[in-house]
XYZ file of C-alpha atoms in Angstrom:
678
model
C 20.716 -3.059 -36.170
C 20.449 -4.228 -32.475
C 17.387 -6.318 -31.446
C 16.599 -3.500 -29.008
C 16.195 -1.033 -31.771
C 14.301 -3.403 -33.731
C 12.046 -4.006 -30.831
C 11.379 -0.343 -30.229
C 10.878 0.502 -33.747
C 8.364 -2.363 -34.361
C 6.277 -0.834 -31.596
C 6.385 2.438 -33.282
C 5.523 0.867 -36.533
C 2.495 -0.818 -35.076
C 1.311 2.307 -33.504
C 1.341 4.239 -36.850
C -0.525 1.596 -38.604
C -3.165 1.349 -36.060
C -3.813 4.463 -33.932
C -6.686 5.340 -36.219
C -8.593 2.089 -35.387
C -8.593 2.111 -31.540
C -12.074 2.098 -29.771
C -12.955 4.530 -27.030
C -12.738 3.478 -23.476
C -15.940 4.972 -22.069
C -15.311 7.816 -19.500
C -18.094 8.582 -16.947
C -16.777 11.935 -15.959
C -13.815 14.225 -16.731
C -12.317 17.491 -15.599
C -9.275 19.301 -16.095
C -6.947 17.045 -13.921
C -9.146 13.948 -13.179
C -10.508 11.443 -15.871
C -13.008 8.972 -14.556
C -13.572 5.584 -15.986
C -16.558 3.421 -15.030
C -16.165 -0.181 -14.135
C -18.355 -0.920 -17.342
C -15.739 0.639 -19.304
C -13.377 -2.419 -18.847
C -16.107 -5.109 -19.420
C -14.794 -5.753 -22.892
C -11.642 -7.164 -21.345
C -13.402 -9.400 -18.804
C -11.167 -8.215 -15.871
C -10.874 -10.523 -12.722
C -9.121 -8.111 -10.508
C -8.334 -4.337 -10.228
C -4.783 -5.135 -11.790
C -6.476 -6.186 -14.914
C -8.436 -2.809 -15.181
C -5.355 -0.663 -14.296
C -3.368 -2.198 -16.932
C -5.834 -1.020 -19.589
C -5.818 2.496 -18.500
C -4.727 4.794 -21.574
C -1.690 7.003 -20.777
C -0.824 5.002 -17.545
C 1.690 2.389 -16.680
C 1.914 0.735 -13.239
C 5.124 1.697 -11.245
C 5.854 -0.125 -7.959
C 7.089 1.632 -5.135
C 10.325 0.850 -3.314
C 9.745 -0.760 0.102
C 13.527 -0.669 0.668
C 13.624 3.084 0.469
C 13.757 4.658 4.122
C 11.131 7.025 4.834
C 7.489 7.563 3.424
C 8.101 10.297 0.797
C 8.993 8.842 -2.577
C 8.599 5.175 -1.376
C 5.109 4.638 -2.757
C 4.105 3.594 -6.226
C 1.610 5.418 -8.565
C -1.737 3.843 -7.634
C -3.959 4.864 -4.649
C -6.891 2.866 -3.281
C -9.894 4.987 -2.189
C -7.753 8.169 -2.481
C -4.954 6.836 -0.152
C -1.730 4.910 -0.606
C -1.863 1.290 0.317
C -1.533 0.630 4.050
C 1.695 -1.067 4.034
C 5.232 -0.257 2.497
C 5.904 -4.167 2.322
C 3.116 -4.920 0.131
C 3.583 -4.432 -3.550
C 1.001 -2.718 -5.547
C 0.678 -5.660 -7.816
C -0.333 -7.823 -4.945
C -2.613 -5.113 -3.362
C -4.577 -4.836 -6.761
C -4.889 -8.602 -7.195
C -6.612 -8.742 -4.122
C -9.340 -6.238 -5.072
C -12.054 -8.140 -7.371
C -13.058 -6.334 -10.217
C -16.696 -6.503 -9.166
C -15.734 -4.486 -6.045
C -14.457 -1.497 -8.215
C -16.897 1.297 -8.634
C -14.691 3.404 -10.935
C -10.967 4.308 -11.502
C -9.790 7.820 -11.649
C -6.630 8.917 -13.763
C -5.043 11.963 -12.046
C -2.749 14.345 -13.560
C -1.933 17.107 -11.375
C -1.098 17.856 -7.665
C -3.998 20.481 -7.812
C -6.367 17.643 -7.743
C -5.718 17.366 -3.761
C -4.278 13.778 -4.153
C -0.702 12.755 -2.906
C 1.126 12.538 -6.419
C 4.359 11.160 -4.744
C 6.341 13.044 -7.644
C 4.541 11.094 -10.483
C 3.095 13.051 -13.463
C 0.161 10.500 -13.579
C -1.447 8.421 -10.821
C -4.388 6.154 -10.719
C -7.150 6.082 -7.934
C -9.113 2.727 -7.377
C -12.511 3.726 -5.950
C -14.320 0.923 -4.362
C -18.097 0.206 -4.131
C -19.410 1.808 -1.047
C -22.210 -0.448 -0.397
C -22.231 -1.725 3.248
C -21.579 -5.498 2.861
C -19.154 -8.224 3.132
C -17.054 -9.010 0.054
C -13.856 -10.876 -0.708
C -11.972 -13.413 -2.747
C -10.437 -16.813 -2.195
C -7.631 -18.170 -4.501
C -5.543 -21.258 -5.135
C -2.646 -21.958 -7.545
C -0.255 -24.705 -8.327
C 2.741 -24.514 -10.476
C 4.684 -27.501 -11.647
C 8.327 -27.480 -12.528
C 10.848 -30.209 -13.719
C 12.821 -32.209 -11.231
C 9.574 -32.498 -9.217
C 9.756 -29.066 -7.860
C 6.175 -27.622 -7.052
C 5.010 -24.080 -6.114
C 1.589 -23.733 -4.479
C -0.477 -20.687 -3.040
C -3.371 -20.424 -0.970
C -4.769 -16.888 -0.281
C -7.855 -15.151 0.781
C -8.963 -11.515 1.461
C -12.160 -9.818 2.622
C -13.643 -6.408 3.078
C -16.367 -5.495 5.298
C -17.846 -1.863 5.482
C -20.660 -0.304 7.193
C -20.980 3.349 6.927
C -17.687 4.994 7.381
C -16.295 1.973 9.064
C -14.194 -0.334 6.778
C -12.295 -3.495 7.680
C -9.751 -5.261 5.305
C -8.135 -8.407 6.001
C -5.801 -10.565 3.831
C -3.614 -13.637 4.105
C -1.673 -15.900 1.998
C 0.665 -18.981 2.156
C 2.806 -19.853 -0.833
C 5.993 -20.991 -2.341
C 7.873 -19.253 -5.006
C 10.487 -20.911 -7.457
C 13.219 -18.687 -8.755
C 12.891 -19.283 -12.575
C 16.286 -17.959 -13.428
C 17.892 -20.731 -11.523
C 17.803 -24.340 -11.865
C 20.135 -26.953 -13.283
C 22.927 -26.867 -15.915
C 26.786 -26.320 -16.167
C 29.491 -24.326 -14.286
C 32.686 -24.420 -16.340
C 36.109 -22.688 -16.152
C 38.376 -21.878 -18.946
C 41.886 -20.311 -19.069
C 42.491 -17.009 -21.072
C 43.132 -18.986 -24.333
C 39.795 -20.730 -23.881
C 40.899 -24.142 -22.935
C 38.799 -25.918 -20.114
C 40.463 -26.115 -16.699
C 37.388 -27.301 -14.788
C 34.148 -28.778 -15.962
C 31.174 -29.420 -13.709
C 27.428 -30.372 -13.823
C 25.859 -27.785 -11.583
C 22.527 -27.192 -9.950
C 21.247 -24.215 -7.799
C 17.430 -24.402 -7.490
C 16.160 -21.525 -5.355
C 12.866 -20.350 -3.994
C 10.933 -18.936 -0.958
C 8.443 -20.220 1.326
C 6.159 -17.256 2.512
C 3.521 -16.777 4.975
C 1.804 -13.444 5.339
C -1.201 -11.797 6.802
C -2.236 -8.174 6.736
C -5.194 -5.972 7.768
C -6.457 -2.366 8.176
C -9.478 -0.735 9.879
C -10.706 2.654 9.042
C -13.426 4.706 10.604
C -14.402 8.427 11.293
C -12.678 10.270 14.054
C -13.044 14.044 15.144
C -14.231 15.178 11.833
C -11.916 13.154 9.808
C -11.029 9.726 9.106
C -8.486 7.317 10.795
C -6.863 4.105 9.564
C -4.744 1.643 11.365
C -2.946 -0.998 9.574
C -0.606 -4.029 10.330
C 1.465 -6.707 8.632
C 3.337 -10.050 9.492
C 5.368 -11.659 6.866
C 7.629 -14.791 7.114
C 9.987 -15.683 4.268
C 12.226 -18.588 4.190
C 14.649 -18.440 1.265
C 16.210 -21.900 0.407
C 18.898 -22.904 -2.256
C 20.182 -26.371 -2.614
C 23.467 -26.421 -4.512
C 25.245 -29.488 -6.107
C 28.504 -29.226 -8.017
C 29.781 -32.527 -9.686
C 33.162 -31.879 -11.226
C 34.180 -34.064 -13.985
C 37.480 -32.563 -15.128
C 40.421 -32.389 -14.349
C 39.381 -35.020 -11.936
C 36.021 -36.134 -10.435
C 34.578 -35.153 -7.023
C 31.230 -34.000 -5.662
C 30.753 -30.753 -3.774
C 27.410 -29.381 -2.181
C 26.012 -26.526 -0.371
C 22.941 -24.822 1.060
C 21.632 -21.411 1.550
C 18.920 -20.772 4.201
C 17.695 -17.250 4.884
C 15.009 -16.455 7.399
C 13.288 -13.089 7.165
C 10.750 -11.781 9.627
C 8.811 -8.504 8.649
C 6.548 -6.756 11.065
C 4.823 -3.477 10.274
C 2.220 -1.137 12.110
C 0.947 2.151 11.245
C -2.016 4.680 11.277
C -3.097 7.413 8.989
C -5.230 10.315 9.982
C -6.976 12.486 7.338
C -9.145 15.626 7.954
C -10.549 18.491 5.963
C -9.579 21.858 7.679
C -11.804 24.156 5.272
C -13.462 23.791 2.062
C -10.160 23.630 0.178
C -7.564 22.559 2.974
C -6.682 18.948 3.930
C -4.444 17.649 6.778
C -2.849 14.190 6.772
C -0.870 12.644 9.763
C 1.125 9.377 9.167
C 2.873 7.062 11.536
C 4.857 3.764 10.698
C 6.953 1.425 12.608
C 8.493 -1.408 10.604
C 11.097 -4.168 11.929
C 12.895 -6.766 9.842
C 15.049 -9.583 11.153
C 17.313 -11.822 9.151
C 18.967 -14.933 10.030
C 20.855 -16.504 7.242
C 23.411 -19.489 6.853
C 25.311 -20.680 3.925
C 27.174 -23.982 3.956
C 29.729 -25.324 1.278
C 31.098 -28.795 1.385
C 33.860 -30.348 -0.799
C 36.646 -32.989 -0.280
C 39.019 -31.656 2.452
C 36.930 -28.294 2.825
C 33.856 -27.083 4.889
C 32.966 -23.488 4.893
C 30.132 -21.788 6.743
C 29.003 -18.087 6.638
C 26.306 -16.747 9.076
C 24.229 -13.438 8.966
C 22.316 -12.056 11.870
C 20.712 -8.638 11.450
C 17.822 -6.657 12.978
C 16.557 -3.456 11.115
C 13.970 -0.943 12.482
C 12.257 2.106 10.885
C 9.901 4.678 12.546
C 8.380 7.373 10.540
C 6.180 10.316 11.526
C 4.841 12.477 8.558
C 2.549 15.342 8.459
C 0.996 17.037 5.135
C -1.108 20.111 4.447
C -2.732 20.606 1.201
C -4.808 23.542 -0.092
C -6.454 23.463 -3.307
C -7.148 26.581 -5.347
C -8.736 27.251 -8.686
C -5.344 28.887 -9.900
C -2.811 27.869 -7.315
C -2.531 24.858 -5.062
C -0.051 24.247 -2.322
C 1.356 21.140 -0.522
C 3.537 21.489 2.600
C 4.974 18.244 4.383
C 7.380 17.518 7.135
C 8.648 14.109 7.849
C 10.961 12.704 10.515
C 12.701 9.164 10.549
C 14.785 7.021 12.733
C 16.516 3.920 11.207
C 18.667 1.499 12.774
C 20.626 -1.693 11.642
C 22.313 -4.232 13.793
C 24.329 -6.629 11.733
C 26.645 -9.466 12.531
C 28.641 -11.564 9.816
C 30.858 -14.603 10.424
C 32.981 -16.818 8.112
C 34.323 -20.177 9.140
C 36.651 -22.265 7.082
C 37.184 -26.099 8.448
C 35.912 -24.869 11.918
C 38.432 -21.668 11.962
C 36.890 -18.228 12.030
C 38.147 -16.098 9.279
C 38.274 -12.388 10.197
C 35.938 -10.079 8.109
C 36.432 -6.258 7.803
C 33.519 -4.510 9.286
C 31.778 -7.770 10.066
C 29.922 -6.478 13.257
C 28.319 -3.091 12.741
C 25.585 -1.037 14.030
C 24.257 1.871 11.741
C 21.737 4.528 13.032
C 20.328 7.437 10.906
C 18.111 10.124 12.193
C 16.563 11.957 9.190
C 14.245 14.913 8.672
C 12.751 16.346 5.399
C 10.665 19.390 4.761
C 8.853 19.848 1.381
C 6.939 22.465 -0.385
C 5.244 21.988 -3.743
C 3.035 24.500 -5.591
C 0.844 24.120 -8.727
C -0.096 26.885 -10.913
C -2.937 26.423 -13.536
C -1.505 29.181 -15.929
C -4.022 28.363 -18.612
C -6.540 25.705 -19.329
C -3.809 23.975 -21.248
C -0.701 24.771 -19.339
C -0.166 23.658 -15.741
C 3.281 24.056 -13.822
C 4.272 22.332 -10.637
C 7.356 23.603 -8.733
C 8.781 22.749 -5.370
C 11.698 21.638 -3.330
C 12.537 19.137 -0.686
C 15.242 19.832 1.968
C 16.567 16.749 3.665
C 18.956 16.323 6.558
C 20.383 13.238 8.176
C 22.912 12.191 10.778
C 24.441 8.810 10.291
C 26.589 7.181 13.069
C 28.300 3.566 12.685
C 29.952 1.856 15.683
C 31.264 -1.773 16.043
C 34.183 -3.027 14.049
C 34.502 0.278 12.396
C 33.307 3.662 13.665
C 32.304 6.863 11.775
C 29.686 9.562 11.947
C 28.671 12.032 9.204
C 26.087 14.712 8.682
C 24.297 15.141 5.203
C 22.016 18.012 3.822
C 20.576 18.154 0.380
C 18.386 20.376 -1.422
C 16.305 18.806 -4.006
C 14.210 21.146 -6.279
C 11.661 19.890 -8.921
C 9.845 21.465 -11.820
C 7.158 19.882 -14.049
C 5.341 21.470 -16.768
C 2.342 19.945 -18.452
C 0.852 21.422 -21.784
C -1.989 20.016 -23.406
C -2.561 21.416 -26.817
C -5.645 19.263 -27.479
C -7.632 16.693 -25.403
C -5.711 13.830 -26.901
C -2.147 15.211 -26.618
C 0.087 16.197 -23.617
C 3.595 17.188 -23.363
C 5.533 17.050 -20.173
C 8.735 18.613 -19.265
C 10.468 17.552 -15.913
C 13.639 18.971 -14.290
C 14.550 17.614 -10.838
C 17.430 16.737 -8.605
C 17.458 13.422 -6.784
C 19.752 12.174 -3.960
C 20.041 8.493 -3.484
C 19.921 6.856 -0.078
C 22.739 4.714 1.335
C 22.201 1.050 1.760
C 23.008 0.186 5.263
C 23.988 -3.459 4.085
C 26.919 -1.782 2.179
C 28.489 -0.774 5.469
C 28.931 -4.334 6.455
C 31.123 -7.178 4.942
C 29.701 -10.079 3.434
C 30.851 -13.459 1.931
C 29.239 -15.582 -0.960
C 30.335 -19.259 -0.685
C 28.632 -20.106 -3.961
C 30.707 -17.413 -5.870
C 33.650 -17.671 -3.626
C 33.951 -14.036 -3.066
C 34.207 -11.623 -0.038
C 32.672 -8.086 -0.264
C 34.048 -5.620 2.289
C 32.054 -2.889 4.202
C 32.662 0.596 3.307
C 32.121 3.350 6.032
C 33.213 6.025 3.691
C 30.450 5.478 1.084
C 28.532 8.820 0.037
C 24.976 8.860 -1.538
C 24.891 9.459 -5.233
C 22.983 12.497 -6.672
C 21.714 13.445 -9.998
C 20.167 16.110 -12.187
C 17.412 14.693 -14.261
C 15.907 16.189 -17.538
C 12.881 14.378 -19.082
C 10.694 15.253 -21.866
C 7.554 13.155 -22.563
C 4.803 13.059 -25.278
C 1.536 11.314 -24.504
C -1.002 10.568 -27.313
C -4.377 9.232 -26.474
C -6.590 7.553 -28.996
C -9.781 5.959 -27.667
C -8.992 3.362 -25.398
C -5.230 3.288 -26.346
C -2.310 5.499 -25.813
C 1.419 5.914 -26.742
C 3.921 7.657 -24.320
C 7.305 8.495 -25.822
C 9.847 9.597 -23.073
C 13.380 10.762 -23.355
C 15.675 11.608 -20.326
C 19.183 12.508 -19.425
C 20.670 12.170 -15.960
C 23.970 13.725 -14.830
C 25.114 11.785 -11.785
C 27.608 12.706 -9.173
C 29.184 10.368 -6.500
C 28.203 7.184 -8.755
C 27.812 4.198 -6.564
C 29.735 1.103 -8.150
C 32.655 -0.984 -7.136
C 35.989 0.179 -5.488
C 38.805 -1.558 -3.793
C 39.142 -1.312 0.080
C 42.642 -1.830 1.567
C 42.671 -3.511 4.953
C 45.653 -5.240 6.985
C 44.025 -8.439 5.901
C 44.244 -7.712 2.104
C 42.323 -5.890 -0.605
C 38.645 -6.516 -1.014
C 36.015 -5.391 -3.363
C 33.423 -3.123 -2.067
C 30.442 -0.824 -2.782
C 31.793 2.801 -3.262
C 31.903 6.057 -5.252
C 33.735 6.392 -8.378
C 33.116 9.900 -9.416
C 30.569 11.598 -12.000
C 28.577 9.782 -14.609
C 25.960 10.205 -17.142
C 22.770 8.072 -18.043
C 20.472 8.475 -21.228
C 17.252 6.837 -21.732
C 14.614 6.503 -24.267
C 11.255 4.802 -23.591
C 7.978 3.781 -25.154
C 4.711 2.657 -23.734
C 1.820 1.500 -25.660
C -1.780 0.233 -25.374
C -3.538 -0.606 -28.510
C -7.011 -2.120 -29.010
C -7.787 -3.538 -32.329
C -11.596 -3.508 -32.189
C -12.240 -1.266 -35.125
C -10.254 -3.569 -37.500
C -12.771 -6.306 -36.845
C -10.352 -8.079 -34.167
C -12.881 -7.461 -31.199
C -11.298 -7.969 -27.973
C -7.770 -8.146 -29.240
C -5.359 -5.648 -27.204
C -1.574 -5.200 -27.677
C 0.538 -3.714 -24.938
C 4.223 -3.004 -25.016
C 6.949 -1.201 -23.239
C 10.650 -0.845 -24.271
C 13.526 1.051 -22.627
C 16.929 1.623 -24.074
C 19.588 2.950 -21.569
C 23.150 4.194 -22.143
C 25.330 5.196 -19.152
C 28.990 6.179 -18.772
C 31.357 6.534 -15.856
C 35.241 6.102 -15.465
C 36.316 2.797 -14.333
C 38.618 3.283 -11.103
C 40.460 0.044 -12.248
C 41.270 0.881 -15.772
C 40.719 4.640 -16.233
C 38.555 3.811 -19.187
C 34.907 4.881 -19.656
C 32.396 2.157 -19.299
C 28.769 1.564 -18.393
C 27.686 1.978 -14.625
C 27.491 -1.341 -13.035
C 24.047 -2.859 -12.902
C 22.550 -0.566 -15.676
C 20.701 -2.870 -18.093
C 21.145 -1.427 -21.649
C 17.824 -2.888 -23.030
C 14.455 -3.803 -21.470
C 11.280 -4.817 -23.190
C 7.991 -6.519 -22.965
C 5.082 -7.192 -25.327
C 1.622 -8.637 -24.250
C -1.078 -9.693 -26.720
C -4.531 -10.367 -25.123
C -7.752 -11.849 -26.893
C -11.038 -11.375 -24.833
C -13.903 -13.602 -26.167
C -16.607 -12.260 -23.955
C -19.373 -14.351 -25.494
C -17.515 -17.575 -24.558
C -16.231 -16.203 -21.136
C -12.669 -16.706 -22.499
C -9.585 -14.646 -22.349
C -6.160 -15.787 -23.574
C -2.888 -14.155 -24.255
C 0.922 -14.343 -25.007
C 3.499 -12.391 -23.137
C 7.145 -11.824 -24.638
C 9.758 -10.437 -22.245
C 12.961 -9.386 -23.932
C 16.169 -10.951 -22.554
C 18.501 -8.616 -20.443
C 22.289 -8.122 -19.879
C 23.512 -6.926 -16.693
C 27.333 -6.132 -15.933
C 29.065 -5.485 -12.722
C 32.689 -4.204 -12.855
C 34.302 -5.404 -9.600
C 37.836 -4.640 -8.593
C 39.218 -8.137 -9.741
C 36.182 -9.508 -11.659
C 33.697 -8.660 -14.327
C 30.459 -10.352 -13.809
C 27.893 -10.724 -16.817
C 24.464 -11.906 -16.206
C 22.264 -12.544 -18.990
C 18.508 -13.435 -18.450
C 17.009 -14.957 -21.645
C 14.028 -13.732 -23.668
C 10.957 -15.473 -22.162
C 7.466 -16.340 -23.802
C 4.426 -17.069 -21.621
C 1.002 -18.112 -22.465
C -2.358 -18.107 -20.486
C -5.883 -19.095 -21.024
C -8.750 -17.703 -18.562
C -12.253 -18.967 -18.245
C -14.776 -17.277 -16.242
C -17.962 -19.487 -16.057
C -19.742 -17.045 -13.988
C -19.032 -13.546 -12.699
C -17.709 -14.840 -9.366
C -15.473 -17.742 -10.642
C -12.218 -17.554 -12.713
C -10.030 -20.602 -13.712
C -6.551 -19.661 -15.370
C -4.109 -22.103 -16.947
C -0.500 -20.869 -17.863
C 2.803 -22.056 -19.070
C 5.987 -19.970 -18.892
C 9.420 -20.132 -20.179
C 8.014 -21.964 -23.230
C 11.384 -21.737 -25.241
C 13.037 -23.530 -22.038
C 15.642 -20.748 -22.215
C 18.723 -20.769 -19.869
C 20.109 -17.942 -17.734
C 23.907 -17.513 -18.113
C 26.467 -15.847 -15.808
C 30.112 -15.308 -16.985
C 32.732 -14.217 -14.481
C 36.143 -12.880 -15.930
C 38.301 -13.517 -12.854
C 41.711 -11.717 -12.515
C 44.747 -12.631 -10.505
C 44.942 -9.368 -8.876
C 43.510 -5.769 -9.448
C 41.630 -5.664 -12.785
C 43.497 -3.417 -15.322
C 46.950 -4.430 -13.915
C 46.719 -8.156 -13.307
C 46.056 -10.904 -16.122
C 42.911 -13.061 -16.374
C 43.046 -15.975 -13.908
C 39.954 -17.839 -15.446
C 36.729 -17.270 -17.168
C 33.733 -19.013 -15.374
C 30.626 -19.770 -17.172
C 27.414 -20.880 -15.532
C 24.379 -22.125 -17.310
C 21.156 -22.630 -15.463
C 17.784 -23.654 -16.692
C 14.479 -24.069 -14.691
C 12.868 -25.341 -17.773
C 9.274 -25.129 -19.092
C 6.673 -24.905 -16.381
C 2.959 -24.667 -16.167
C 0.236 -24.120 -13.612
C -3.352 -23.753 -12.839
C -5.114 -21.319 -10.622
C -8.639 -20.667 -9.504
C -10.421 -17.537 -7.923
C -13.773 -17.103 -6.293
C -15.081 -13.881 -5.209
C -18.161 -13.091 -3.253
C -20.211 -10.190 -2.086
C -20.651 -6.804 -3.931
């Protein structure tokens, strides 16, 4: 039996043994579609931030939005703050929730239907963090240090504040920090022939990280019978990687390299909300985002010097309007959105000072997109609710520069969701929908990786993938705990994978469409408190996902998984809250993952190891929290295996197999947080 099956069965067995012992999480109010949990409901867990509280909501799992998704609809996560999505597309939900002290939360609402008057963003369940409305100044200051081997350090200083008087609310947050990529580090990078004999042995190092500076803010006040909010964000990210490659066989030499990427993100926006009647609401949103990238990679070895350069500027402008009308039996949401997206990208490759031509290295891509959406919600019976709707999207893409093209796209995306609650603690959900992916503008442009020694061509003929999804979920709530079992099937058209692109300069690997495919998934989410067993303050949380996908390989004609689909994902968290001692500790286990990419002349297999993390948290007062943590306790290494072929895979023999093993090692850290105000 596979470890993934054992992992999932273990969670189910734990549930069956313990569902009857879970305590109730106090609910301050409840109606058909909204369950409200007071801040006191989470006191047993001694939460420090709103994130700690959200993680304990029964029947809920935090889902991040996708800031890379163009447009506003569908890009947000499943958490609202004071009834609205967070101000910025750039901010992750986890970071937003970490910035809200637990003492600033009045209550949290768990929302289960579009008839509630909230922006559900296509989710079956969302959470709404409602902050205290007392006019005052409140905020948080934090500091953290993490210590790695080889004298690498990661520090973070951050702070945020909120000031509210009446209907005026001002939020400001800022941070400066360094991140270290713990799936890179130091190890080996060896090559072997088809028989397994070594042809190149090397001691290899590739530590990577980011230096980040960011500041964001928002201001909200009443205007013309409604509420307007303005927001802005500045974020600078400097990525660094220092590569060392000491070859010891068949002869000895040293090679080195560096990767530097500067990313400058800017965002400004506004949101206006107004009630039009007792049941009607109107919302107007505008967003402007820009992202500039300046990247340089260098590789040096005896007799060779290579350099790649990337310069790109991307801009996104969005205007969106939404009308919602709530009814006792029928509710309606109508929206219209327009967006303009532009990418200017320039790539160069030099070998020993000589420019090497790349296909589609200088490209401008422009997209004009519009979307109309209509969603209706029917409360057929007190136990049965149905949501049905459709989105119509149309876009015009033009490409100029080294290659030119133009295409018009139009898609209809219907959606049907039925929710049946035969009892207060059980709910069944059936979802049927069509989704259409977005084309990544970066795939229109060629790129080169010096560390991997590969060139990826731009593909102007790329089409978006689309799929039909059928999903069935069962949610069981038991006091302060819950279990959700989900099964889904996706029938995919125009699967985006890897294809050959033929140019006068040769054959290149590129992102492209490979036909139809299928994806099946089974998922389990679990929150299980153990208070009634006498283990007061003990909580077990888990998530496991098993995935199987199939598509036809264009190189071999054989069926195989879709590139990038991870077959097994899983995580278990154990926490113990000792309220009397103001202590909290826990252990997190993350199951290792395997990800395979099927390129035209290479199969790349990335394995991230299973990880064990430990933390201890002490809150001497309600305002201070000190946390010590240790990660990668098993000091496990990440591996990458590349099966490289002499030509097109399926027709040519293996040239070599390269195995790279990198380990960041055990690392530990200490953080402190002080909150003030109400």
